[in-house]
Coordinates of C-alpha atoms in Angstrom, one line a residue:
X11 CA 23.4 -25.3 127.9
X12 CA 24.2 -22.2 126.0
X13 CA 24.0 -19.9 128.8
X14 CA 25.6 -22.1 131.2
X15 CA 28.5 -21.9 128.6
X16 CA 28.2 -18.1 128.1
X17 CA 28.5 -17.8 131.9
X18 CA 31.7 -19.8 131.9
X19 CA 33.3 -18.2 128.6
X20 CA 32.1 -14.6 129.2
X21 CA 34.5 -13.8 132.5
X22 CA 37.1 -15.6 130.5
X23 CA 36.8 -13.6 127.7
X24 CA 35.4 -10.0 129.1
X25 CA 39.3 -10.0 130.8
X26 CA 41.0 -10.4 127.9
X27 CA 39.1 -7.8 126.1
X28 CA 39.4 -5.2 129.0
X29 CA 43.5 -5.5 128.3
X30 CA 43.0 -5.4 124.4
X31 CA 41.1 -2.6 125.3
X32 CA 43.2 -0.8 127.7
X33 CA 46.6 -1.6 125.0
X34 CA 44.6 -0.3 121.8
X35 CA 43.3 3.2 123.7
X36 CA 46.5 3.6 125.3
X37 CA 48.2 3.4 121.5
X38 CA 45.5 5.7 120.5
X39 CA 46.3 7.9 123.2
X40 CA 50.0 7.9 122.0
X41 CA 50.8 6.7 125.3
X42 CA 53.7 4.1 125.9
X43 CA 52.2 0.3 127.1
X44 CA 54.9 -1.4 129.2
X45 CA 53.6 -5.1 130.6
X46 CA 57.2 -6.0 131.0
X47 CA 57.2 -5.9 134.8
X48 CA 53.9 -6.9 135.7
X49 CA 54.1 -10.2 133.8
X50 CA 57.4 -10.8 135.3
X51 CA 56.0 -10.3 138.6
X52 CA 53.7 -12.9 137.6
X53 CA 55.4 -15.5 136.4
X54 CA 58.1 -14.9 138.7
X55 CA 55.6 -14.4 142.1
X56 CA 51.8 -14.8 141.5
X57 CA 52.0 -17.9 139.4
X58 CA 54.3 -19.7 141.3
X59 CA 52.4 -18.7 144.4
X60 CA 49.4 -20.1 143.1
X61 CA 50.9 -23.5 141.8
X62 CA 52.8 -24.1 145.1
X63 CA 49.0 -23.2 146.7
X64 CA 47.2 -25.7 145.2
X65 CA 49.9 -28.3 145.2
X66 CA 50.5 -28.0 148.7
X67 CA 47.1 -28.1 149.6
X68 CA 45.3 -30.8 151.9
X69 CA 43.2 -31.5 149.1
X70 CA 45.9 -32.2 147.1
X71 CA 45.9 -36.2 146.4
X72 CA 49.5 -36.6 143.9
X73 CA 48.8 -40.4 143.2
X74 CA 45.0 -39.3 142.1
X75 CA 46.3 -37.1 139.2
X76 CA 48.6 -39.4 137.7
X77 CA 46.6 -40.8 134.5
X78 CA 45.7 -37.3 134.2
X79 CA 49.5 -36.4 134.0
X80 CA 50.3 -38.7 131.5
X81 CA 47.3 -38.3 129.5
X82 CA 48.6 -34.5 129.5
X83 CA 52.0 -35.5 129.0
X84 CA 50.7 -37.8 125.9
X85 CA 48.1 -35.6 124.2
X86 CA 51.3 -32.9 123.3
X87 CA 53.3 -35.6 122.3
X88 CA 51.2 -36.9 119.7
X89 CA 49.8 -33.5 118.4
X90 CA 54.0 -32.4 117.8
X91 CA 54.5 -35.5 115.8
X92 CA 50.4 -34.7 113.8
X93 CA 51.9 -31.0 113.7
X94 CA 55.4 -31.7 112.2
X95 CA 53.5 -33.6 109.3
X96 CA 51.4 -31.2 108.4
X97 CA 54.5 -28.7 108.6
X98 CA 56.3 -30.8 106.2
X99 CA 53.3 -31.0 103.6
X100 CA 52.8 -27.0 104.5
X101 CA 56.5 -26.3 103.4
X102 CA 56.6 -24.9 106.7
X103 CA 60.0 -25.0 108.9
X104 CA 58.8 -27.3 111.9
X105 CA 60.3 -25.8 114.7
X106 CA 57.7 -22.6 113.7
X107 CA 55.0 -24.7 113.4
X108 CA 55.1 -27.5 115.8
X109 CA 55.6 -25.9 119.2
X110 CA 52.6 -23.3 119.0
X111 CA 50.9 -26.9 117.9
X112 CA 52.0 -28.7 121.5
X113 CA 52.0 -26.0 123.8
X114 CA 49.1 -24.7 125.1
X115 CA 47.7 -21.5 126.4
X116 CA 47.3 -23.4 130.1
X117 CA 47.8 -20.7 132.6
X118 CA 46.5 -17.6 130.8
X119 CA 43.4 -18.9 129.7
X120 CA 43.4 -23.3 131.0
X121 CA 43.8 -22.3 134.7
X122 CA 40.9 -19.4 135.0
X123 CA 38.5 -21.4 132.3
X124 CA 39.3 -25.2 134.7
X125 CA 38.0 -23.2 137.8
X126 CA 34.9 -21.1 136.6
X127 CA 33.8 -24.9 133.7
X128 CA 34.4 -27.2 136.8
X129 CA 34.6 -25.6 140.1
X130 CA 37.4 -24.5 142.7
X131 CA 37.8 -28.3 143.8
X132 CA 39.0 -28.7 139.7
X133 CA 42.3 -26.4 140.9
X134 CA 44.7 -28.9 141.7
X135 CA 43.8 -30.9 138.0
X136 CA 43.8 -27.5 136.7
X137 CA 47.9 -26.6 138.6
X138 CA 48.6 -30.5 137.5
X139 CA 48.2 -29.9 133.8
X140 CA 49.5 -26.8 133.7
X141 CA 53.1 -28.1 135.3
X142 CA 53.2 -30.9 132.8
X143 CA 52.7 -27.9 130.4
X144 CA 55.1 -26.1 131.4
X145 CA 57.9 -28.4 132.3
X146 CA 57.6 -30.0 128.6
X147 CA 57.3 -26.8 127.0
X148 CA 61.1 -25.5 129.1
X149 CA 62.8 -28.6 128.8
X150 CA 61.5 -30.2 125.1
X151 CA 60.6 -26.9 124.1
X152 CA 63.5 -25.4 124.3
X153 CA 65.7 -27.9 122.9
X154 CA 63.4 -27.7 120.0
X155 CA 64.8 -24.5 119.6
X156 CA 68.2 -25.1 120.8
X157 CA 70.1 -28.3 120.5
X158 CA 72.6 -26.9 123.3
X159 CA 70.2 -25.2 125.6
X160 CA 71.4 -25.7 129.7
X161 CA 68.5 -27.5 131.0
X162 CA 69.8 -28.7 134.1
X163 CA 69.3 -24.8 134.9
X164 CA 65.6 -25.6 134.7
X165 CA 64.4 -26.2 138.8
X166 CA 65.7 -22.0 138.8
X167 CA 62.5 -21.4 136.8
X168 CA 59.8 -20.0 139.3
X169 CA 57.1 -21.9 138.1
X170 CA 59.1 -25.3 138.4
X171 CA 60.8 -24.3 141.6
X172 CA 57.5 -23.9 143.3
X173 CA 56.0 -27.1 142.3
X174 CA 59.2 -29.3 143.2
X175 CA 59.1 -27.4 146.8
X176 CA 55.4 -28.1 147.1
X177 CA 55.6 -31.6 146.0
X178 CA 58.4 -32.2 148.0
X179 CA 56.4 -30.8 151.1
X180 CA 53.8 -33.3 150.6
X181 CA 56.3 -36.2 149.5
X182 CA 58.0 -35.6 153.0
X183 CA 54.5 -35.2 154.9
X184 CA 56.0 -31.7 156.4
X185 CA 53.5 -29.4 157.9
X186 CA 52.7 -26.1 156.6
X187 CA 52.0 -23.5 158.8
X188 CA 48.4 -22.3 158.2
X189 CA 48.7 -18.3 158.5
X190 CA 52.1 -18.7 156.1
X191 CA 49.7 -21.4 153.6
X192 CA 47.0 -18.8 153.5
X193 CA 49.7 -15.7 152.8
X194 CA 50.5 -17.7 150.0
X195 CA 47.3 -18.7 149.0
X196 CA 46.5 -14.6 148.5
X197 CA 49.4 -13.8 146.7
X198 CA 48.6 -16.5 143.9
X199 CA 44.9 -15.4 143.4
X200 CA 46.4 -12.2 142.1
X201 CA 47.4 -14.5 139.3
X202 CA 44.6 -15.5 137.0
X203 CA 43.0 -12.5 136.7
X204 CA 46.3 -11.0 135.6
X205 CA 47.1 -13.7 133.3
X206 CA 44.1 -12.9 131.3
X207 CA 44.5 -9.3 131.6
X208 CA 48.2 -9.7 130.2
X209 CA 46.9 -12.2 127.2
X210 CA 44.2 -9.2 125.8
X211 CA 47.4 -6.4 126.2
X212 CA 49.4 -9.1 124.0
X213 CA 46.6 -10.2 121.5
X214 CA 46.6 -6.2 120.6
X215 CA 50.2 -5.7 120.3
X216 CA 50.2 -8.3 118.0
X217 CA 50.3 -8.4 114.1
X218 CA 48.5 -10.1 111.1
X219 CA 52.2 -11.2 109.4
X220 CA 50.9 -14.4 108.4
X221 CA 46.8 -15.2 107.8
X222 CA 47.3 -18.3 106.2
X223 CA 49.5 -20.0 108.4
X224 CA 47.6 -18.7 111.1
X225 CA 44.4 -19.9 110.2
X226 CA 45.3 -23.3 109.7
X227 CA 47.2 -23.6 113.3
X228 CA 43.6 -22.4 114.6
X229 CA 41.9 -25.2 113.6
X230 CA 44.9 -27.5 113.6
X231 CA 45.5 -27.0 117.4
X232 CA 41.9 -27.7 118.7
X233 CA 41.1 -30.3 116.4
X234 CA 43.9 -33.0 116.6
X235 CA 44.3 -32.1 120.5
X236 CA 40.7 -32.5 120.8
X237 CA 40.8 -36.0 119.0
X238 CA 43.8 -37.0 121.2
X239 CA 42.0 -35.9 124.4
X240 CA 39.3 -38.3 123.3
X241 CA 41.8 -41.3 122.7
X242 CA 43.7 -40.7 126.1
X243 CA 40.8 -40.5 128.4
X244 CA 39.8 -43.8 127.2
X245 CA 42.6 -45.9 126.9
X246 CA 43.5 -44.9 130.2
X247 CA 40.2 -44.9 131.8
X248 CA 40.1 -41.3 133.2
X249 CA 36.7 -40.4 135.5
X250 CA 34.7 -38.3 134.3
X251 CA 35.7 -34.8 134.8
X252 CA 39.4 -35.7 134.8
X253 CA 38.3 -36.5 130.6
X254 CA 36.4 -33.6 130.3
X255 CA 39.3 -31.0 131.9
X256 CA 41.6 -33.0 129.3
X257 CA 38.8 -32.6 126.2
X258 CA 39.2 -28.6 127.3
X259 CA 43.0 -28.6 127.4
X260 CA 43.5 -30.5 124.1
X261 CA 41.5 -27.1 122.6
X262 CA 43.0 -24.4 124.2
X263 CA 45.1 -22.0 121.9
X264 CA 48.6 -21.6 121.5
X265 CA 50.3 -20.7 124.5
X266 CA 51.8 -16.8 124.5
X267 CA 55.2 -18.4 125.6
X268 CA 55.3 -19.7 122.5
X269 CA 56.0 -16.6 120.8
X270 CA 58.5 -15.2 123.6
X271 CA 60.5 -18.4 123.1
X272 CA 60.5 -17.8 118.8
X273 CA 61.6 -14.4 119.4
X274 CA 64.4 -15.2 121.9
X275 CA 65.8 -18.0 119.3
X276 CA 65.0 -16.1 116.4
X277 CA 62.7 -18.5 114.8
X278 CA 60.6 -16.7 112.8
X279 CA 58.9 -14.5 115.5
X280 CA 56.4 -13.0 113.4
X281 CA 54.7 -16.3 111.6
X282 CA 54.7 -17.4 115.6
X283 CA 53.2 -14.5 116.8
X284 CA 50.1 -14.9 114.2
X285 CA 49.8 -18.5 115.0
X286 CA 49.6 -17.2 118.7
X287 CA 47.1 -14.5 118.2
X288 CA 44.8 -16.0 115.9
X289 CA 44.9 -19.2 117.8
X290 CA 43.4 -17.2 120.6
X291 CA 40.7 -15.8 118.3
X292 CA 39.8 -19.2 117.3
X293 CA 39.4 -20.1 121.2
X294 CA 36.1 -18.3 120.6
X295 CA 34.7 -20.9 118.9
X296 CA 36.5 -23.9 119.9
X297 CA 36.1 -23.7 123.6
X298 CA 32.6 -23.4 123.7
X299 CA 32.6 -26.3 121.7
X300 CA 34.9 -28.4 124.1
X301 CA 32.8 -27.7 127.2
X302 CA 29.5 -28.3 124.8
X303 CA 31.1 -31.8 124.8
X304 CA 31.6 -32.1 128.1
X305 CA 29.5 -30.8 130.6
X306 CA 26.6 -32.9 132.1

């Protein structure tokens, strides 16, 4: 079991590292480190290349992934209402605390860690919770952030965009024309491995502001999503390895957006950006434990 862990953590994690790696000898090197235009040519291209991909796809069953979706949907609702609590006994502001608490690190880390714990057939769960991710974290998110935020602006997101047009593809039975399904299918794998890459350039850019705070989001985050991953799974009867994808995403870290969003609104970047990176760190330990609980 340990090895058959290691060999599903270790690509996971040797990415990251290489961009930690590749930010902290570029610093060294007094050389500038610019990721501004490859990780908006991510999000704005590979990502939503890849979630149109897999949503599009033959395989792709939307009825099947339903419970899933609401299990998804529900796990981040219930650990924002555990994580403003806990802010309030912290004497923590809650709009700090409580995102970084409900939305997690699903396309840097979830999407690459689904595929290599449960296989490439796993994708499609893997795109599913990811969208539920993302469409929460832009639309409840933000509001979180900022009572007058536009978000009927939100289909002109990339991510969301490509979804809605792949959904709407298979909604409307259209065909797809292979060679153009395929073309697409190549630009999204460019995606994941970037995604990690992008995570280890950010975990070394980032700063140690706030231990404390930072520390007790790392447990926090795994822990009561975790215990809600648990609940969901069986009060609404999810199969096997639908539970045990939701058992990993309820312990992922802190998604990086997270701290892009806190530093756009102002909202205390720094305390943000710890509960970010040392969320991540605390991945080390938490995953391994998540698919410890759920592999066969």
């Amino acid at each position: 079991m340990f090895f058959r862990i290691l060999s599903i953590i270790f690509p996971v994690f040797a990415i990251i590292a290489a961009g930690w790696l590749y930010a902290r000898l570029r610093r060294r090197a007094g050389g500038g480190i610019d990721m501004a235009f490859a990780n908006q040519l991510n999000m704005d291209v590979f990502v939503p290349a890849l979630v149109f991909a897999a949503l599009a796809s033959k395989s792709f069953d939307l009825a099947s992934y339903g419970r899933l979706a609401v299990a998804a949907l529900m796990l981040m609702l219930a650990s924002g209402g555990i994580a403003w609590s806990l802010a309030r006994l912290l004497r923590e502001q809650p709009k700090t605390f409580v995102p970084p608490m409900m939305f997690v690190n699903s396309g840097n880390m979830g999407l690459p860690l689904m595929v290599l714990a449960f296989g490439d057939a796993a994708l499609p769960a893997a795109v599913v919770l990811f969208f539920v991710e993302n469409l929460l974290h832009y639309t409840l998110g933000t509001w979180m952030l900022d009572h007058h935020a536009r978000l009927w602006t939100l289909w002109r997101v990339p991510v969301i965009f490509a979804a809605l047009l792949a959904l709407a593809i298979k909604f409307l039975d259209l065909p797809l024309w292979l060679p153009l399904f395929t073309a697409i299918k190549l630009v999204g794998d460019v995606a994941i491995p970037l995604l990690l890459f992008s995570l280890g350039v950010r975990l070394a850019l980032s700063r140690w502001s706030d231990v404390r705070l930072g520390l007790i989001g790392m447990v926090a985050r795994p822990v009561i999503g975790m215990a809600f991953a648990a609940l969901m799974a069986y009060w609404l009867q999810l199969d096997e390895r639908a539970a045990a994808m939701l058992m990993v995403f309820g312990a992922l870290p802190p998604a990086v957006l997270n701290y892009v969003f806190a530093e756009r609104y102002q909202q205390e970047p720094a305390k943000v950006a710890s509960l970010v990176m040392i969320g991540n760190l605390g991945a080390l330990i938490f995953i391994p434990l998540a698919l410890a609980m759920t592999l066969p």
